[in-house]
PDB file of C-alpha atoms in Angstrom:
ATOM      1  CA  THR A 589       0.000   0.000   0.000  1.00  0.00           C
ATOM      2  CA  ILE A 590       1.300   3.444  -0.928  1.00  0.00           C
ATOM      3  CA  VAL A 591      -0.215   6.691   0.251  1.00  0.00           C
ATOM      4  CA  LEU A 592       0.745   9.848  -1.601  1.00  0.00           C
ATOM      5  CA  THR A 593      -0.166  13.345  -0.491  1.00  0.00           C
ATOM      6  CA  ASP A 594       0.203  16.340  -2.751  1.00  0.00           C
ATOM      7  CA  ILE A 595       1.583  19.189  -0.631  1.00  0.00           C
ATOM      8  CA  THR A 596       2.143  21.571  -3.543  1.00  0.00           C
ATOM      9  CA  ASP A 597      -0.703  23.899  -2.529  1.00  0.00           C
ATOM     10  CA  ARG A 598       0.422  23.939   1.097  1.00  0.00           C
ATOM     11  CA  GLU A 599       4.022  24.702   0.106  1.00  0.00           C
ATOM     12  CA  ARG A 600       2.935  27.485  -2.279  1.00  0.00           C
ATOM     13  CA  ARG A 601       0.814  29.009   0.482  1.00  0.00           C
ATOM     14  CA  ARG A 602       3.762  28.868   2.910  1.00  0.00           C
ATOM     15  CA  GLN A 603       6.037  30.564   0.384  1.00  0.00           C
ATOM     16  CA  LYS A 604       3.464  33.278  -0.314  1.00  0.00           C
ATOM     17  CA  LEU A 605       3.082  33.930   3.411  1.00  0.00           C
ATOM     18  CA  GLU A 606       6.856  34.216   3.810  1.00  0.00           C
ATOM     19  CA  VAL A 607       7.043  36.762   0.974  1.00  0.00           C
ATOM     20  CA  LEU A 608       4.092  38.723   2.353  1.00  0.00           C
ATOM     21  CA  ASN A 609       5.651  38.714   5.809  1.00  0.00           C
ATOM     22  CA  ARG A 610       8.967  40.072   4.469  1.00  0.00           C
ATOM     23  CA  ILE A 611       7.193  42.788   2.449  1.00  0.00           C
ATOM     24  CA  LEU A 612       5.088  43.865   5.440  1.00  0.00           C
ATOM     25  CA  ARG A 613       8.118  44.047   7.739  1.00  0.00           C
ATOM     26  CA  HIS A 614      10.085  45.985   5.119  1.00  0.00           C
ATOM     27  CA  ASN A 615       7.243  48.467   4.572  1.00  0.00           C
ATOM     28  CA  LEU A 616       6.694  48.828   8.323  1.00  0.00           C
ATOM     29  CA  ARG A 617      10.341  49.708   8.891  1.00  0.00           C
ATOM     30  CA  ASN A 618      10.451  52.129   5.960  1.00  0.00           C
ATOM     31  CA  ASP A 619       7.243  53.931   6.934  1.00  0.00           C
ATOM     32  CA  ALA A 620       8.282  54.076  10.588  1.00  0.00           C
ATOM     33  CA  THR A 621      11.599  55.636   9.540  1.00  0.00           C
ATOM     34  CA  VAL A 622       9.773  58.330   7.561  1.00  0.00           C
ATOM     35  CA  VAL A 623       7.403  59.090  10.449  1.00  0.00           C
ATOM     36  CA  ARG A 624      10.326  59.173  12.908  1.00  0.00           C
ATOM     37  CA  GLY A 625      12.204  61.609  10.654  1.00  0.00           C
ATOM     38  CA  TYR A 626       9.214  63.927  10.309  1.00  0.00           C
ATOM     39  CA  GLY A 627       8.628  63.736  14.073  1.00  0.00           C
ATOM     40  CA  THR A 628      12.215  64.792  14.703  1.00  0.00           C
ATOM     41  CA  LEU A 629      11.983  67.686  12.233  1.00  0.00           C
ATOM     42  CA  LEU A 630       8.690  68.808  13.691  1.00  0.00           C
ATOM     43  CA  ALA A 631       9.944  68.635  17.293  1.00  0.00           C
ATOM     44  CA  ASP A 632      12.933  70.793  16.352  1.00  0.00           C
ATOM     45  CA  GLN A 633      10.817  73.445  14.606  1.00  0.00           C
ATOM     46  CA  VAL A 634       7.773  73.993  16.819  1.00  0.00           C
ATOM     47  CA  GLU A 635       8.008  76.493  19.640  1.00  0.00           C
ATOM     48  CA  ASP A 636       4.966  75.406  21.622  1.00  0.00           C
ATOM     49  CA  PRO A 637       6.250  72.953  24.305  1.00  0.00           C
ATOM     50  CA  ALA A 638       3.039  70.902  24.147  1.00  0.00           C
ATOM     51  CA  LEU A 639       3.363  70.456  20.372  1.00  0.00           C
ATOM     52  CA  ALA A 640       7.066  69.645  20.709  1.00  0.00           C
ATOM     53  CA  GLU A 641       6.194  66.969  23.271  1.00  0.00           C
ATOM     54  CA  MET A 642       3.578  65.509  20.898  1.00  0.00           C
ATOM     55  CA  ALA A 643       6.117  65.444  18.056  1.00  0.00           C
ATOM     56  CA  GLU A 644       8.630  63.671  20.303  1.00  0.00           C
ATOM     57  CA  SER A 645       5.917  61.147  21.207  1.00  0.00           C
ATOM     58  CA  VAL A 646       5.279  60.517  17.491  1.00  0.00           C
ATOM     59  CA  GLU A 647       9.020  60.028  16.983  1.00  0.00           C
ATOM     60  CA  ALA A 648       9.256  57.592  19.916  1.00  0.00           C
ATOM     61  CA  SER A 649       6.247  55.590  18.693  1.00  0.00           C
ATOM     62  CA  ALA A 650       7.713  55.376  15.193  1.00  0.00           C
ATOM     63  CA  SER A 651      11.005  54.168  16.661  1.00  0.00           C
ATOM     64  CA  ALA A 652       9.141  51.492  18.612  1.00  0.00           C
ATOM     65  CA  LEU A 653       7.358  50.349  15.438  1.00  0.00           C
ATOM     66  CA  ALA A 654      10.656  50.146  13.547  1.00  0.00           C
ATOM     67  CA  ALA A 655      12.157  48.127  16.415  1.00  0.00           C
ATOM     68  CA  LEU A 656       9.130  45.821  16.324  1.00  0.00           C
ATOM     69  CA  GLY A 657       9.824  45.104  12.646  1.00  0.00           C
ATOM     70  CA  GLU A 658      13.435  44.263  13.490  1.00  0.00           C
ATOM     71  CA  LYS A 659      12.373  42.064  16.417  1.00  0.00           C
ATOM     72  CA  SER A 660      10.020  40.118  14.132  1.00  0.00           C
ATOM     73  CA  ASP A 661      13.031  39.296  11.938  1.00  0.00           C
ATOM     74  CA  LEU A 662      14.765  37.915  15.006  1.00  0.00           C
ATOM     75  CA  VAL A 663      11.714  35.911  16.075  1.00  0.00           C
ATOM     76  CA  GLU A 664      11.455  34.372  12.607  1.00  0.00           C
ATOM     77  CA  GLU A 665      15.111  33.403  12.787  1.00  0.00           C
ATOM     78  CA  LEU A 666      14.734  31.991  16.300  1.00  0.00           C
ATOM     79  CA  VAL A 667      11.832  29.722  15.354  1.00  0.00           C
ATOM     80  CA  SER A 668      13.585  28.440  12.247  1.00  0.00           C
ATOM     81  CA  ASP A 669      15.040  24.959  12.178  1.00  0.00           C
ATOM     82  CA  THR A 670      18.652  26.096  12.461  1.00  0.00           C
ATOM     83  CA  ALA A 671      20.837  23.337  13.865  1.00  0.00           C
ATOM     84  CA  PRO A 672      22.752  23.925  17.109  1.00  0.00           C
ATOM     85  CA  THR A 673      26.495  24.492  16.804  1.00  0.00           C
ATOM     86  CA  SER A 674      29.418  24.633  19.228  1.00  0.00           C
ATOM     87  CA  VAL A 675      29.981  28.114  20.641  1.00  0.00           C
ATOM     88  CA  ASP A 676      33.090  29.112  22.578  1.00  0.00           C
ATOM     89  CA  VAL A 677      31.492  31.376  25.207  1.00  0.00           C
ATOM     90  CA  ALA A 678      34.442  33.687  26.067  1.00  0.00           C
ATOM     91  CA  PRO A 679      35.115  35.052  22.547  1.00  0.00           C
ATOM     92  CA  PHE A 680      31.360  35.133  21.904  1.00  0.00           C
ATOM     93  CA  ILE A 681      30.813  37.373  24.954  1.00  0.00           C
ATOM     94  CA  ASP A 682      33.850  39.518  24.066  1.00  0.00           C
ATOM     95  CA  GLN A 683      32.528  40.141  20.558  1.00  0.00           C
ATOM     96  CA  LEU A 684      28.997  40.874  21.762  1.00  0.00           C
ATOM     97  CA  THR A 685      30.119  43.295  24.491  1.00  0.00           C
ATOM     98  CA  SER A 686      32.408  45.044  22.002  1.00  0.00           C
ATOM     99  CA  GLU A 687      29.494  45.542  19.581  1.00  0.00           C
ATOM    100  CA  LEU A 688      27.206  46.760  22.380  1.00  0.00           C
ATOM    101  CA  GLY A 689      29.966  49.094  23.596  1.00  0.00           C
ATOM    102  CA  ARG A 690      29.853  50.835  20.208  1.00  0.00           C
ATOM    103  CA  LYS A 691      26.041  50.944  20.334  1.00  0.00           C
ATOM    104  CA  TYR A 692      26.075  52.412  23.879  1.00  0.00           C
ATOM    105  CA  PRO A 693      29.205  54.602  23.932  1.00  0.00           C
ATOM    106  CA  ASP A 694      28.224  56.288  27.229  1.00  0.00           C
ATOM    107  CA  ALA A 695      27.884  52.962  29.032  1.00  0.00           C
ATOM    108  CA  ARG A 696      30.500  50.813  30.683  1.00  0.00           C
ATOM    109  CA  ILE A 697      30.170  47.144  29.752  1.00  0.00           C
ATOM    110  CA  GLU A 698      32.602  44.963  31.667  1.00  0.00           C
ATOM    111  CA  VAL A 699      33.380  41.299  31.178  1.00  0.00           C
ATOM    112  CA  GLY A 700      33.947  39.594  34.512  1.00  0.00           C
ATOM    113  CA  GLU A 701      34.978  36.003  35.069  1.00  0.00           C
ATOM    114  CA  VAL A 702      34.299  33.884  31.989  1.00  0.00           C
ATOM    115  CA  ALA A 703      35.299  30.268  32.386  1.00  0.00           C
ATOM    116  CA  PRO A 704      36.555  28.417  29.302  1.00  0.00           C
ATOM    117  CA  ILE A 705      33.206  27.021  28.252  1.00  0.00           C
ATOM    118  CA  THR A 706      31.984  25.576  24.972  1.00  0.00           C
ATOM    119  CA  VAL A 707      28.233  25.111  24.633  1.00  0.00           C
ATOM    120  CA  THR A 708      26.140  23.511  21.927  1.00  0.00           C
ATOM    121  CA  CYS A 709      23.247  25.804  21.124  1.00  0.00           C
ATOM    122  CA  ARG A 710      21.657  27.910  18.444  1.00  0.00           C
ATOM    123  CA  GLN A 711      23.998  30.908  18.278  1.00  0.00           C
ATOM    124  CA  THR A 712      21.214  33.344  17.303  1.00  0.00           C
ATOM    125  CA  ALA A 713      19.223  32.335  20.387  1.00  0.00           C
ATOM    126  CA  LEU A 714      22.230  32.759  22.692  1.00  0.00           C
ATOM    127  CA  ARG A 715      22.959  36.150  21.158  1.00  0.00           C
ATOM    128  CA  ALA A 716      19.333  37.281  21.510  1.00  0.00           C
ATOM    129  CA  VAL A 717      19.183  36.276  25.176  1.00  0.00           C
ATOM    130  CA  LEU A 718      22.492  37.918  26.119  1.00  0.00           C
ATOM    131  CA  GLU A 719      21.999  41.046  24.006  1.00  0.00           C
ATOM    132  CA  ASN A 720      18.501  41.653  25.393  1.00  0.00           C
ATOM    133  CA  GLY A 721      19.691  41.005  28.950  1.00  0.00           C
ATOM    134  CA  ILE A 722      22.578  43.473  28.642  1.00  0.00           C
ATOM    135  CA  GLU A 723      20.436  46.100  26.888  1.00  0.00           C
ATOM    136  CA  ASN A 724      17.722  45.781  29.556  1.00  0.00           C
ATOM    137  CA  ALA A 725      20.329  46.153  32.302  1.00  0.00           C
ATOM    138  CA  LEU A 726      21.717  49.308  30.667  1.00  0.00           C
ATOM    139  CA  GLU A 727      18.392  50.900  29.770  1.00  0.00           C
ATOM    140  CA  HIS A 728      16.278  50.044  32.809  1.00  0.00           C
ATOM    141  CA  HIS A 729      18.635  49.871  35.782  1.00  0.00           C
ATOM    142  CA  ASP A 730      17.538  52.339  38.453  1.00  0.00           C
ATOM    143  CA  GLY A 731      21.020  52.734  39.970  1.00  0.00           C
ATOM    144  CA  GLN A 732      20.106  50.988  43.209  1.00  0.00           C
ATOM    145  CA  TRP A 733      22.846  48.596  44.355  1.00  0.00           C
ATOM    146  CA  ASP A 734      25.287  50.164  41.879  1.00  0.00           C
ATOM    147  CA  VAL A 735      28.761  48.990  42.888  1.00  0.00           C
ATOM    148  CA  SER A 736      30.523  50.904  40.120  1.00  0.00           C
ATOM    149  CA  ASP A 737      32.219  54.252  40.653  1.00  0.00           C
ATOM    150  CA  TYR A 738      31.512  55.055  37.015  1.00  0.00           C
ATOM    151  CA  GLY A 739      28.259  56.920  37.675  1.00  0.00           C
ATOM    152  CA  GLY A 740      26.686  56.107  34.302  1.00  0.00           C
ATOM    153  CA  PRO A 741      25.023  53.070  32.776  1.00  0.00           C
ATOM    154  CA  TRP A 742      27.095  50.090  33.796  1.00  0.00           C
ATOM    155  CA  VAL A 743      26.840  46.328  33.440  1.00  0.00           C
ATOM    156  CA  ARG A 744      29.096  43.330  34.033  1.00  0.00           C
ATOM    157  CA  ILE A 745      28.657  39.909  32.445  1.00  0.00           C
ATOM    158  CA  SER A 746      30.240  36.678  33.609  1.00  0.00           C
ATOM    159  CA  ALA A 747      29.872  32.993  32.746  1.00  0.00           C
ATOM    160  CA  THR A 748      30.695  30.068  35.006  1.00  0.00           C
ATOM    161  CA  LEU A 749      30.111  26.339  35.195  1.00  0.00           C
ATOM    162  CA  GLU A 750      27.924  25.400  38.133  1.00  0.00           C
ATOM    163  CA  PRO A 751      27.434  21.996  39.728  1.00  0.00           C
ATOM    164  CA  PRO A 752      23.989  20.566  39.066  1.00  0.00           C
ATOM    165  CA  PRO A 753      21.428  20.296  41.875  1.00  0.00           C
ATOM    166  CA  ALA A 754      21.755  17.022  43.771  1.00  0.00           C
ATOM    167  CA  ALA A 755      18.634  15.570  42.127  1.00  0.00           C
ATOM    168  CA  ALA A 756      19.550  16.611  38.567  1.00  0.00           C
ATOM    169  CA  ASP A 757      20.278  14.033  35.900  1.00  0.00           C
ATOM    170  CA  THR A 758      22.373  16.532  33.905  1.00  0.00           C
ATOM    171  CA  PRO A 759      26.188  16.350  33.955  1.00  0.00           C
ATOM    172  CA  ALA A 760      27.890  19.409  35.490  1.00  0.00           C
ATOM    173  CA  SER A 761      29.539  20.268  32.165  1.00  0.00           C
ATOM    174  CA  GLU A 762      26.112  21.068  30.710  1.00  0.00           C
ATOM    175  CA  LEU A 763      25.083  23.651  33.343  1.00  0.00           C
ATOM    176  CA  VAL A 764      26.333  27.144  32.590  1.00  0.00           C
ATOM    177  CA  THR A 765      25.429  30.225  34.627  1.00  0.00           C
ATOM    178  CA  ILE A 766      25.625  33.557  32.833  1.00  0.00           C
ATOM    179  CA  THR A 767      25.233  36.525  35.146  1.00  0.00           C
ATOM    180  CA  ILE A 768      24.443  40.027  33.904  1.00  0.00           C
TER     181      ILE A 768
END
């Protein structure tokens, strides 16, 4: 007995949805950039403080929409079927903190203790988790418990191997703690 199923229509529909999704994200980012630019120009030219505040709000909302379009690209990549690879954690963290240092030039991003660790994971997922964690620490930290004498946005990241809980079935080499 042989059972054949024609998936041509399903595959065509999937491809059309992918194209539509890319076009919508592209148009969203482009339109948000235009609105953000006009909001900036308007905020700089109006003298009424209430109107200037409204223009800045338009600019901020457009920036959030553009960021949403970029985040949807990341989500699509994260849910793809990309195979895990080996990642050497120390150089990975060094590269990421270097890139974020250029993005946040007024911040201090320090790399603390990073044990020589190699993990098998999806690199885009690891990057997304660490990048979002560091950005959240820089953007939303209220300064309480600040142990840095720097006085500005500051974050430290470290990575260590931790022993598993006594009841865990996972070998110690598979448990990594990354602290931001």
